[in-house]
DNA sequence: TACTATCTCTATCATATTAGTAGAGTATAC
DNA sequence: GTATACTCTACTAATATGATAGAGATAGTA
């Protein structure tokens, strides 16, 4: 698995929208500025995320983007897989893969399967609500430090 | 981390050479045929592996390739990293990376670190000697089955 | 209504990576 | 001295990545 800039931008954007969950829409401009993402690139990413059911949009003045679900309902893995594709380290492991006939013989397959399970265990067990809590914990730690 | 064809071919080639460790050199032709790898592509991979100190070569008649170290001395992770690059899921984690200033703030970093550790734990704890043993165990299982 | 902020959509582009292919050259055993 | 086998550099086609450009649609409001 490889996290691309697009995936990184998508995660940061979803997190930003998660932080503003329940508030009024956030504009592309604000999202781009806060996460330092090229605006026109983010436009495309947000359209993708909308098609993926992660976000909703409001047009016109007072428009912008909103998270389509509660932050607790979105896992990091959902976003990564939707934007950057499968997390499997080799094509052999992906669903509907026709090659890899001599599966029984490939002594490397168990390695790829282990890696695959390890990655899934991580990215599918953390939601954006968890991330927000971590952010808040960090903030408090900083205040306490002062 | 993403295993490319080149990495896959390199692993299968090293395994083949590991199986023939101690024997006479194995030709590119035989390696290519057995693992179904385009011969000219494998030539390049073997030159890379030679520069990486994984294999040795003998020219002329009765020439071919030999494993440069004992199979127990070569980890799967060594080959993957040498051929396909770092196993880290994001550039931020790689050594000498200058970006990612607000490290303290990036709530995703612990996720990438976890994944990185998980992958390393897997690929750095299996040698080609281990793989050969697994191959032999499979062979015996098949014989027993018959 | 006109204006403006905002999202929507399609196309285009530069660069890098991937997965090879081609062909001439070098060394060695016999 | 010739066949066999590795060596080296260059080239190529296809795809992915990380954007940029510009015209269009929609909604609030003066
Ligand atoms: S050939 Fe499919 S996992 Fe090895
Ligand atoms: S910005 Fe470097 S890990 Fe998130």
mmCIF file of C-alpha atoms (C1' of nucleotides) and ligand atoms in Angstrom:
data_model
loop_
_atom_site.group_PDB
_atom_site.id
_atom_site.type_symbol
_atom_site.label_atom_id
_atom_site.label_comp_id
_atom_site.label_asym_id
_atom_site.label_seq_id
_atom_site.Cartn_x
_atom_site.Cartn_y
_atom_site.Cartn_z
ATOM 1 C CA UNK A 1 0.000 0.000 0.000
ATOM 2 C CA UNK A 2 1.150 3.475 -0.823
ATOM 3 C CA UNK A 3 -0.457 6.686 0.421
ATOM 4 C CA UNK A 4 -0.379 9.250 -2.379
ATOM 5 C CA UNK A 5 -0.706 13.003 -2.010
ATOM 6 C CA UNK A 6 -4.291 12.631 -3.111
ATOM 7 C CA UNK A 7 -4.948 10.165 -0.310
ATOM 8 C CA UNK A 8 -3.132 12.306 2.220
ATOM 9 C CA UNK A 9 -5.126 15.367 1.137
ATOM 10 C CA UNK A 10 -8.379 13.409 1.306
ATOM 11 C CA UNK A 11 -7.664 12.229 4.859
ATOM 12 C CA UNK A 12 -6.771 15.718 6.055
ATOM 13 C CA UNK A 13 -9.864 17.159 4.393
ATOM 14 C CA UNK A 14 -12.172 14.575 5.918
ATOM 15 C CA UNK A 15 -10.598 15.246 9.298
ATOM 16 C CA UNK A 16 -11.171 18.986 8.891
ATOM 17 C CA UNK A 17 -14.812 18.369 7.976
ATOM 18 C CA UNK A 18 -15.113 15.949 10.886
ATOM 19 C CA UNK A 19 -13.896 18.634 13.258
ATOM 20 C CA UNK A 20 -16.594 20.931 11.847
ATOM 21 C CA UNK A 21 -19.294 18.278 11.893
ATOM 22 C CA UNK A 22 -22.649 19.853 12.783
ATOM 23 C CA UNK A 23 -21.488 23.352 11.842
ATOM 24 C CA UNK A 24 -22.226 25.272 8.648
ATOM 25 C CA UNK A 25 -20.538 24.169 5.395
ATOM 26 C CA UNK A 26 -16.793 24.645 4.979
ATOM 27 C CA UNK A 27 -15.597 26.090 1.669
ATOM 28 C CA UNK A 28 -12.997 24.459 -0.564
ATOM 29 C CA UNK A 29 -10.959 27.591 -0.134
ATOM 30 C CA UNK A 30 -10.796 27.253 3.645
ATOM 31 C CA UNK A 31 -10.081 23.526 3.489
ATOM 32 C CA UNK A 32 -7.300 24.105 0.963
ATOM 33 C CA UNK A 33 -5.752 26.927 2.941
ATOM 34 C CA UNK A 34 -5.799 25.148 6.300
ATOM 35 C CA UNK A 35 -4.276 21.931 4.967
ATOM 36 C CA UNK A 36 -2.052 23.645 2.393
ATOM 37 C CA UNK A 37 -3.563 21.819 -0.575
ATOM 38 C CA UNK A 38 -3.691 23.232 -4.155
ATOM 39 C CA UNK A 39 -7.269 24.508 -4.441
ATOM 40 C CA UNK A 40 -8.027 23.157 -7.899
ATOM 41 C CA UNK A 41 -6.654 19.754 -6.948
ATOM 42 C CA UNK A 42 -8.795 19.686 -3.839
ATOM 43 C CA UNK A 43 -11.874 20.503 -5.916
ATOM 44 C CA UNK A 44 -11.435 17.228 -7.765
ATOM 45 C CA UNK A 45 -10.742 15.274 -4.620
ATOM 46 C CA UNK A 46 -13.907 16.635 -3.017
ATOM 47 C CA UNK A 47 -15.952 15.666 -6.065
ATOM 48 C CA UNK A 48 -14.534 12.156 -5.722
ATOM 49 C CA UNK A 49 -15.325 12.076 -2.019
ATOM 50 C CA UNK A 50 -18.838 13.237 -2.789
ATOM 51 C CA UNK A 51 -19.325 10.433 -5.318
ATOM 52 C CA UNK A 52 -18.010 8.084 -2.661
ATOM 53 C CA UNK A 53 -20.657 9.243 -0.220
ATOM 54 C CA UNK A 54 -18.197 10.713 2.258
ATOM 55 C CA UNK A 55 -19.223 14.347 1.893
ATOM 56 C CA UNK A 56 -22.169 16.485 0.859
ATOM 57 C CA UNK A 57 -22.119 19.878 -0.785
ATOM 58 C CA UNK A 58 -24.129 23.100 -0.804
ATOM 59 C CA UNK A 59 -23.797 25.414 -3.763
ATOM 60 C CA UNK A 60 -23.971 29.185 -3.964
ATOM 61 C CA UNK A 61 -23.304 31.669 -1.216
ATOM 62 C CA UNK A 62 -22.986 30.168 2.264
ATOM 63 C CA UNK A 63 -22.167 26.963 0.377
ATOM 64 C CA UNK A 64 -19.361 24.521 0.983
ATOM 65 C CA UNK A 65 -18.830 20.963 2.075
ATOM 66 C CA UNK A 66 -20.185 18.913 4.951
ATOM 67 C CA UNK A 67 -19.381 15.460 6.200
ATOM 68 C CA UNK A 68 -22.099 13.087 4.982
ATOM 69 C CA UNK A 69 -21.871 10.774 8.016
ATOM 70 C CA UNK A 70 -20.962 10.998 11.663
ATOM 71 C CA UNK A 71 -17.161 10.968 12.192
ATOM 72 C CA UNK A 72 -17.538 7.703 14.106
ATOM 73 C CA UNK A 73 -18.961 6.091 10.968
ATOM 74 C CA UNK A 74 -15.942 6.799 8.772
ATOM 75 C CA UNK A 75 -12.834 4.676 9.115
ATOM 76 C CA UNK A 76 -9.439 5.740 7.865
ATOM 77 C CA UNK A 77 -9.380 2.577 5.748
ATOM 78 C CA UNK A 78 -12.594 3.570 3.955
ATOM 79 C CA UNK A 79 -11.057 6.800 2.735
ATOM 80 C CA UNK A 80 -7.664 5.311 1.826
ATOM 81 C CA UNK A 81 -9.176 2.463 -0.168
ATOM 82 C CA UNK A 82 -11.619 4.727 -1.956
ATOM 83 C CA UNK A 83 -8.991 7.266 -2.975
ATOM 84 C CA UNK A 84 -5.764 5.292 -3.308
ATOM 85 C CA UNK A 85 -7.133 1.871 -4.152
ATOM 86 C CA UNK A 86 -6.667 -1.510 -2.483
ATOM 87 C CA UNK A 87 -4.333 -1.762 0.506
ATOM 88 C CA UNK A 88 -3.073 -5.171 -0.611
ATOM 89 C CA UNK A 89 0.678 -5.178 -1.256
ATOM 90 C CA UNK A 90 0.328 -7.321 -4.403
ATOM 91 C CA UNK A 91 -2.342 -7.706 -7.070
ATOM 92 C CA UNK A 92 -2.520 -11.452 -6.334
ATOM 93 C CA UNK A 93 -4.439 -10.743 -3.146
ATOM 94 C CA UNK A 94 -7.056 -8.470 -4.643
ATOM 95 C CA UNK A 95 -10.544 -9.780 -5.262
ATOM 96 C CA UNK A 96 -11.297 -11.174 -8.697
ATOM 97 C CA UNK A 97 -7.652 -11.580 -9.566
ATOM 98 C CA UNK A 98 -7.323 -14.236 -12.224
ATOM 99 C CA UNK A 99 -3.536 -14.774 -12.310
ATOM 100 C CA UNK A 100 -1.562 -16.511 -9.586
ATOM 101 C CA UNK A 101 -2.683 -20.021 -10.591
ATOM 102 C CA UNK A 102 -0.085 -21.975 -8.679
ATOM 103 C CA UNK A 103 -1.295 -20.398 -5.448
ATOM 104 C CA UNK A 104 -0.484 -23.505 -3.535
ATOM 105 C CA UNK A 105 3.117 -23.264 -4.617
ATOM 106 C CA UNK A 106 3.750 -19.572 -4.045
ATOM 107 C CA UNK A 107 5.636 -19.464 -0.828
ATOM 108 C CA UNK A 108 5.407 -15.671 -0.716
ATOM 109 C CA UNK A 109 1.641 -15.526 -0.571
ATOM 110 C CA UNK A 110 1.418 -16.032 3.203
ATOM 111 C CA UNK A 111 3.743 -13.043 3.597
ATOM 112 C CA UNK A 112 1.505 -10.787 1.530
ATOM 113 C CA UNK A 113 -1.531 -12.060 3.401
ATOM 114 C CA UNK A 114 0.058 -11.297 6.751
ATOM 115 C CA UNK A 115 0.929 -7.778 5.642
ATOM 116 C CA UNK A 116 -2.548 -7.319 4.273
ATOM 117 C CA UNK A 117 -4.173 -8.363 7.543
ATOM 118 C CA UNK A 118 -1.822 -6.169 9.554
ATOM 119 C CA UNK A 119 -2.622 -3.090 7.484
ATOM 120 C CA UNK A 120 -6.359 -3.759 7.543
ATOM 121 C CA UNK A 121 -6.274 -4.246 11.300
ATOM 122 C CA UNK A 122 -4.814 -0.792 11.665
ATOM 123 C CA UNK A 123 -6.735 1.297 9.152
ATOM 124 C CA UNK A 124 -10.091 -0.397 9.750
ATOM 125 C CA UNK A 125 -9.935 0.105 13.490
ATOM 126 C CA UNK A 126 -9.619 3.836 13.642
ATOM 127 C CA UNK A 127 -12.432 6.263 12.870
ATOM 128 C CA UNK A 128 -12.337 10.022 12.435
ATOM 129 C CA UNK A 129 -13.988 10.360 15.815
ATOM 130 C CA UNK A 130 -10.961 8.622 17.328
ATOM 131 C CA UNK A 131 -8.684 11.034 15.510
ATOM 132 C CA UNK A 132 -10.601 14.046 16.801
ATOM 133 C CA UNK A 133 -10.262 12.738 20.338
ATOM 134 C CA UNK A 134 -6.545 12.394 19.839
ATOM 135 C CA UNK A 135 -6.369 15.932 18.517
ATOM 136 C CA UNK A 136 -8.197 17.223 21.605
ATOM 137 C CA UNK A 137 -5.950 15.221 23.905
ATOM 138 C CA UNK A 138 -2.942 16.821 22.247
ATOM 139 C CA UNK A 139 -4.395 20.286 22.641
ATOM 140 C CA UNK A 140 -5.013 19.720 26.335
ATOM 141 C CA UNK A 141 -1.497 18.376 26.759
ATOM 142 C CA UNK A 142 -0.125 21.554 25.269
ATOM 143 C CA UNK A 143 -2.219 23.780 27.534
ATOM 144 C CA UNK A 144 -1.225 21.751 30.562
ATOM 145 C CA UNK A 145 2.392 22.090 29.526
ATOM 146 C CA UNK A 146 2.121 25.898 29.573
ATOM 147 C CA UNK B 1 4.502 -0.462 0.308
ATOM 148 C CA UNK B 2 3.849 -1.888 -3.100
ATOM 149 C CA UNK B 3 5.462 -5.008 -4.530
ATOM 150 C CA UNK B 4 6.120 -4.438 -8.224
ATOM 151 C CA UNK B 5 6.703 -7.113 -10.833
ATOM 152 C CA UNK B 6 10.383 -6.339 -10.561
ATOM 153 C CA UNK B 7 10.314 -7.015 -6.828
ATOM 154 C CA UNK B 8 8.260 -10.151 -7.289
ATOM 155 C CA UNK B 9 10.677 -11.414 -9.951
ATOM 156 C CA UNK B 10 13.658 -10.604 -7.734
ATOM 157 C CA UNK B 11 12.195 -12.548 -4.807
ATOM 158 C CA UNK B 12 11.412 -15.589 -6.951
ATOM 159 C CA UNK B 13 14.875 -15.466 -8.502
ATOM 160 C CA UNK B 14 16.630 -15.238 -5.147
ATOM 161 C CA UNK B 15 14.520 -18.128 -3.918
ATOM 162 C CA UNK B 16 15.491 -20.207 -6.952
ATOM 163 C CA UNK B 17 19.170 -19.429 -6.362
ATOM 164 C CA UNK B 18 18.723 -20.193 -2.671
ATOM 165 C CA UNK B 19 17.321 -23.612 -3.547
ATOM 166 C CA UNK B 20 20.434 -24.198 -5.674
ATOM 167 C CA UNK B 21 22.818 -22.792 -3.102
ATOM 168 C CA UNK B 22 26.088 -24.754 -3.150
ATOM 169 C CA UNK B 23 25.417 -26.124 -6.650
ATOM 170 C CA UNK B 24 26.907 -24.921 -9.935
ATOM 171 C CA UNK B 25 25.755 -21.566 -11.363
ATOM 172 C CA UNK B 26 22.217 -21.193 -12.666
ATOM 173 C CA UNK B 27 21.773 -19.419 -15.999
ATOM 174 C CA UNK B 28 19.503 -16.453 -16.580
ATOM 175 C CA UNK B 29 17.732 -18.571 -19.133
ATOM 176 C CA UNK B 30 16.834 -21.276 -16.612
ATOM 177 C CA UNK B 31 15.834 -18.758 -13.958
ATOM 178 C CA UNK B 32 13.625 -16.925 -16.447
ATOM 179 C CA UNK B 33 11.994 -20.086 -17.713
ATOM 180 C CA UNK B 34 11.275 -21.581 -14.311
ATOM 181 C CA UNK B 35 9.733 -18.408 -12.884
ATOM 182 C CA UNK B 36 8.169 -17.284 -16.191
ATOM 183 C CA UNK B 37 10.026 -13.976 -16.289
ATOM 184 C CA UNK B 38 10.938 -12.105 -19.523
ATOM 185 C CA UNK B 39 14.613 -12.989 -20.011
ATOM 186 C CA UNK B 40 15.869 -9.512 -20.918
ATOM 187 C CA UNK B 41 14.044 -8.013 -17.972
ATOM 188 C CA UNK B 42 15.553 -10.566 -15.642
ATOM 189 C CA UNK B 43 19.036 -9.725 -16.955
ATOM 190 C CA UNK B 44 18.631 -6.208 -15.612
ATOM 191 C CA UNK B 45 17.218 -7.369 -12.316
ATOM 192 C CA UNK B 46 20.135 -9.744 -11.827
ATOM 193 C CA UNK B 47 22.616 -6.953 -12.529
ATOM 194 C CA UNK B 48 20.858 -4.900 -9.870
ATOM 195 C CA UNK B 49 20.940 -7.792 -7.426
ATOM 196 C CA UNK B 50 24.632 -8.236 -8.150
ATOM 197 C CA UNK B 51 25.323 -4.565 -7.412
ATOM 198 C CA UNK B 52 23.343 -5.027 -4.227
ATOM 199 C CA UNK B 53 25.592 -7.884 -3.164
ATOM 200 C CA UNK B 54 22.846 -10.494 -3.261
ATOM 201 C CA UNK B 55 24.240 -12.595 -6.093
ATOM 202 C CA UNK B 56 27.508 -13.364 -7.839
ATOM 203 C CA UNK B 57 28.061 -14.228 -11.481
ATOM 204 C CA UNK B 58 30.335 -16.399 -13.602
ATOM 205 C CA UNK B 59 30.752 -15.563 -17.265
ATOM 206 C CA UNK B 60 31.283 -17.795 -20.242
ATOM 207 C CA UNK B 61 30.389 -21.428 -20.614
ATOM 208 C CA UNK B 62 29.252 -23.116 -17.423
ATOM 209 C CA UNK B 63 28.540 -19.590 -16.231
ATOM 210 C CA UNK B 64 25.466 -18.254 -14.506
ATOM 211 C CA UNK B 65 24.415 -16.827 -11.196
ATOM 212 C CA UNK B 66 25.047 -17.887 -7.623
ATOM 213 C CA UNK B 67 23.697 -16.632 -4.337
ATOM 214 C CA UNK B 68 26.371 -14.437 -2.733
ATOM 215 C CA UNK B 69 25.385 -15.307 0.841
ATOM 216 C CA UNK B 70 23.855 -18.196 2.704
ATOM 217 C CA UNK B 71 20.036 -18.262 2.369
ATOM 218 C CA UNK B 72 19.769 -17.728 6.110
ATOM 219 C CA UNK B 73 21.581 -14.419 5.742
ATOM 220 C CA UNK B 74 19.104 -12.905 3.306
ATOM 221 C CA UNK B 75 15.813 -11.556 4.565
ATOM 222 C CA UNK B 76 12.802 -10.956 2.360
ATOM 223 C CA UNK B 77 12.860 -7.336 3.524
ATOM 224 C CA UNK B 78 16.421 -6.847 2.265
ATOM 225 C CA UNK B 79 15.421 -7.785 -1.268
ATOM 226 C CA UNK B 80 12.142 -5.871 -1.286
ATOM 227 C CA UNK B 81 13.731 -2.671 -0.004
ATOM 228 C CA UNK B 82 16.639 -2.917 -2.395
ATOM 229 C CA UNK B 83 14.492 -3.482 -5.469
ATOM 230 C CA UNK B 84 11.213 -1.705 -4.720
ATOM 231 C CA UNK B 85 12.409 0.975 -2.322
ATOM 232 C CA UNK B 86 11.354 1.824 1.232
ATOM 233 C CA UNK B 87 8.486 -0.111 2.777
ATOM 234 C CA UNK B 88 7.164 2.988 4.527
ATOM 235 C CA UNK B 89 3.599 3.833 3.442
ATOM 236 C CA UNK B 90 4.342 7.577 3.256
ATOM 237 C CA UNK B 91 7.412 9.657 2.444
ATOM 238 C CA UNK B 92 7.122 11.403 5.831
ATOM 239 C CA UNK B 93 8.474 8.318 7.567
ATOM 240 C CA UNK B 94 11.521 7.824 5.397
ATOM 241 C CA UNK B 95 14.925 8.824 6.682
ATOM 242 C CA UNK B 96 16.192 12.292 5.819
ATOM 243 C CA UNK B 97 12.740 13.522 4.916
ATOM 244 C CA UNK B 98 12.654 17.267 5.292
ATOM 245 C CA UNK B 99 8.917 18.024 4.963
ATOM 246 C CA UNK B 100 6.320 17.151 7.582
ATOM 247 C CA UNK B 101 7.281 20.017 9.881
ATOM 248 C CA UNK B 102 4.253 20.001 12.114
ATOM 249 C CA UNK B 103 4.959 16.400 13.052
ATOM 250 C CA UNK B 104 3.562 16.929 16.473
ATOM 251 C CA UNK B 105 0.267 17.964 15.011
ATOM 252 C CA UNK B 106 -0.142 15.286 12.342
ATOM 253 C CA UNK B 107 -2.602 12.892 13.833
ATOM 254 C CA UNK B 108 -2.046 10.411 11.017
ATOM 255 C CA UNK B 109 1.628 9.871 11.686
ATOM 256 C CA UNK B 110 1.087 7.246 14.406
ATOM 257 C CA UNK B 111 -0.992 5.265 11.902
ATOM 258 C CA UNK B 112 1.795 5.260 9.309
ATOM 259 C CA UNK B 113 4.289 4.327 11.994
ATOM 260 C CA UNK B 114 2.189 1.418 13.128
ATOM 261 C CA UNK B 115 1.860 0.134 9.575
ATOM 262 C CA UNK B 116 5.554 0.593 9.018
ATOM 263 C CA UNK B 117 6.432 -1.415 12.106
ATOM 264 C CA UNK B 118 3.969 -4.148 11.197
ATOM 265 C CA UNK B 119 5.412 -4.544 7.710
ATOM 266 C CA UNK B 120 8.987 -4.510 8.960
ATOM 267 C CA UNK B 121 8.180 -7.104 11.591
ATOM 268 C CA UNK B 122 6.976 -9.409 8.870
ATOM 269 C CA UNK B 123 9.506 -8.945 6.082
ATOM 270 C CA UNK B 124 12.539 -8.662 8.368
ATOM 271 C CA UNK B 125 11.749 -11.841 10.223
ATOM 272 C CA UNK B 126 11.732 -14.266 7.358
ATOM 273 C CA UNK B 127 14.853 -15.439 5.540
ATOM 274 C CA UNK B 128 15.177 -17.450 2.358
ATOM 275 C CA UNK B 129 16.217 -20.421 4.442
ATOM 276 C CA UNK B 130 12.806 -20.230 6.146
ATOM 277 C CA UNK B 131 11.120 -20.133 2.745
ATOM 278 C CA UNK B 132 13.042 -23.178 1.552
ATOM 279 C CA UNK B 133 11.938 -25.078 4.638
ATOM 280 C CA UNK B 134 8.349 -24.149 3.915
ATOM 281 C CA UNK B 135 8.747 -25.332 0.331
ATOM 282 C CA UNK B 136 10.075 -28.686 1.544
ATOM 283 C CA UNK B 137 7.270 -29.026 4.052
ATOM 284 C CA UNK B 138 4.785 -28.471 1.243
ATOM 285 C CA UNK B 139 6.472 -31.071 -0.939
ATOM 286 C CA UNK B 140 6.313 -33.628 1.842
ATOM 287 C CA UNK B 141 2.693 -32.819 2.472
ATOM 288 C CA UNK B 142 1.924 -33.512 -1.172
ATOM 289 C CA UNK B 143 3.777 -36.815 -1.154
ATOM 290 C CA UNK B 144 2.014 -37.850 2.028
ATOM 291 C CA UNK B 145 -1.303 -36.924 0.480
ATOM 292 C CA UNK B 146 -0.661 -39.298 -2.427
ATOM 293 C "C1'" DT C 1 -32.809 41.444 -11.727
ATOM 294 C "C1'" DA C 2 -27.868 41.533 -11.377
ATOM 295 C "C1'" DC C 3 -24.064 40.203 -8.855
ATOM 296 C "C1'" DT C 4 -21.026 37.313 -6.637
ATOM 297 C "C1'" DA C 5 -19.614 33.409 -4.059
ATOM 298 C "C1'" DT C 6 -19.425 28.781 -4.493
ATOM 299 C "C1'" DC C 7 -19.553 24.201 -6.317
ATOM 300 C "C1'" DT C 8 -19.294 21.241 -11.054
ATOM 301 C "C1'" DC C 9 -17.335 19.255 -14.887
ATOM 302 C "C1'" DT C 10 -14.108 18.164 -18.677
ATOM 303 C "C1'" DA C 11 -9.876 18.686 -20.661
ATOM 304 C "C1'" DT C 12 -5.107 19.194 -20.674
ATOM 305 C "C1'" DC C 13 -0.327 18.781 -19.091
ATOM 306 C "C1'" DA C 14 4.381 17.645 -17.141
ATOM 307 C "C1'" DT C 15 6.833 14.334 -14.880
ATOM 308 C "C1'" DA C 16 7.826 9.885 -13.037
ATOM 309 C "C1'" DT C 17 7.298 5.015 -12.746
ATOM 310 C "C1'" DT C 18 6.659 0.528 -14.542
ATOM 311 C "C1'" DA C 19 7.464 -3.198 -17.433
ATOM 312 C "C1'" DG C 20 9.545 -4.231 -20.648
ATOM 313 C "C1'" DT C 21 12.647 -4.573 -25.620
ATOM 314 C "C1'" DA C 22 16.896 -4.036 -28.553
ATOM 315 C "C1'" DG C 23 21.377 -4.561 -29.627
ATOM 316 C "C1'" DA C 24 26.171 -4.255 -29.269
ATOM 317 C "C1'" DG C 25 29.952 -5.662 -26.250
ATOM 318 C "C1'" DT C 26 32.900 -8.730 -22.953
ATOM 319 C "C1'" DA C 27 34.605 -12.931 -20.773
ATOM 320 C "C1'" DT C 28 35.394 -17.958 -20.507
ATOM 321 C "C1'" DA C 29 35.399 -22.968 -21.368
ATOM 322 C "C1'" DC C 30 36.385 -26.189 -24.631
ATOM 323 C "C1'" DG D 1 37.992 -19.570 -32.442
ATOM 324 C "C1'" DT D 2 33.563 -20.302 -31.524
ATOM 325 C "C1'" DA D 3 29.580 -21.077 -28.808
ATOM 326 C "C1'" DT D 4 27.732 -19.825 -24.452
ATOM 327 C "C1'" DA D 5 26.703 -16.743 -21.084
ATOM 328 C "C1'" DC D 6 26.964 -12.388 -18.604
ATOM 329 C "C1'" DT D 7 27.317 -6.833 -19.228
ATOM 330 C "C1'" DC D 8 25.941 -2.451 -20.382
ATOM 331 C "C1'" DT D 9 23.404 1.452 -22.382
ATOM 332 C "C1'" DA D 10 19.673 3.098 -24.685
ATOM 333 C "C1'" DC D 11 15.043 3.172 -25.981
ATOM 334 C "C1'" DT D 12 9.899 2.661 -25.712
ATOM 335 C "C1'" DA D 13 4.873 2.163 -24.592
ATOM 336 C "C1'" DA D 14 1.557 2.475 -21.162
ATOM 337 C "C1'" DT D 15 -0.047 4.166 -16.953
ATOM 338 C "C1'" DA D 16 -0.113 6.886 -12.636
ATOM 339 C "C1'" DT D 17 0.610 11.103 -10.243
ATOM 340 C "C1'" DG D 18 0.032 15.767 -9.178
ATOM 341 C "C1'" DA D 19 -1.490 19.083 -10.677
ATOM 342 C "C1'" DT D 20 -3.618 23.495 -13.835
ATOM 343 C "C1'" DA D 21 -7.223 25.814 -16.959
ATOM 344 C "C1'" DG D 22 -11.441 27.385 -18.034
ATOM 345 C "C1'" DA D 23 -16.260 27.332 -18.901
ATOM 346 C "C1'" DG D 24 -20.626 26.301 -16.603
ATOM 347 C "C1'" DA D 25 -24.385 25.728 -12.934
ATOM 348 C "C1'" DT D 26 -26.595 27.212 -8.567
ATOM 349 C "C1'" DA D 27 -27.979 29.915 -4.714
ATOM 350 C "C1'" DG D 28 -28.244 33.760 -1.686
ATOM 351 C "C1'" DT D 29 -28.799 38.772 -1.515
ATOM 352 C "C1'" DA D 30 -28.617 43.862 -2.583
HETATM 353 S S1 LIG E 1 2.075 -15.631 -7.300
HETATM 354 FE FE1 LIG E 1 0.270 -14.830 -6.272
HETATM 355 S S2 LIG E 1 0.992 -14.476 -4.265
HETATM 356 FE FE2 LIG E 1 2.787 -15.264 -5.236
HETATM 357 S S1 LIG E 2 2.407 15.201 7.629
HETATM 358 FE FE1 LIG E 2 4.071 13.738 7.931
HETATM 359 S S2 LIG E 2 3.010 12.029 8.780
HETATM 360 FE FE2 LIG E 2 1.378 13.442 8.465
#
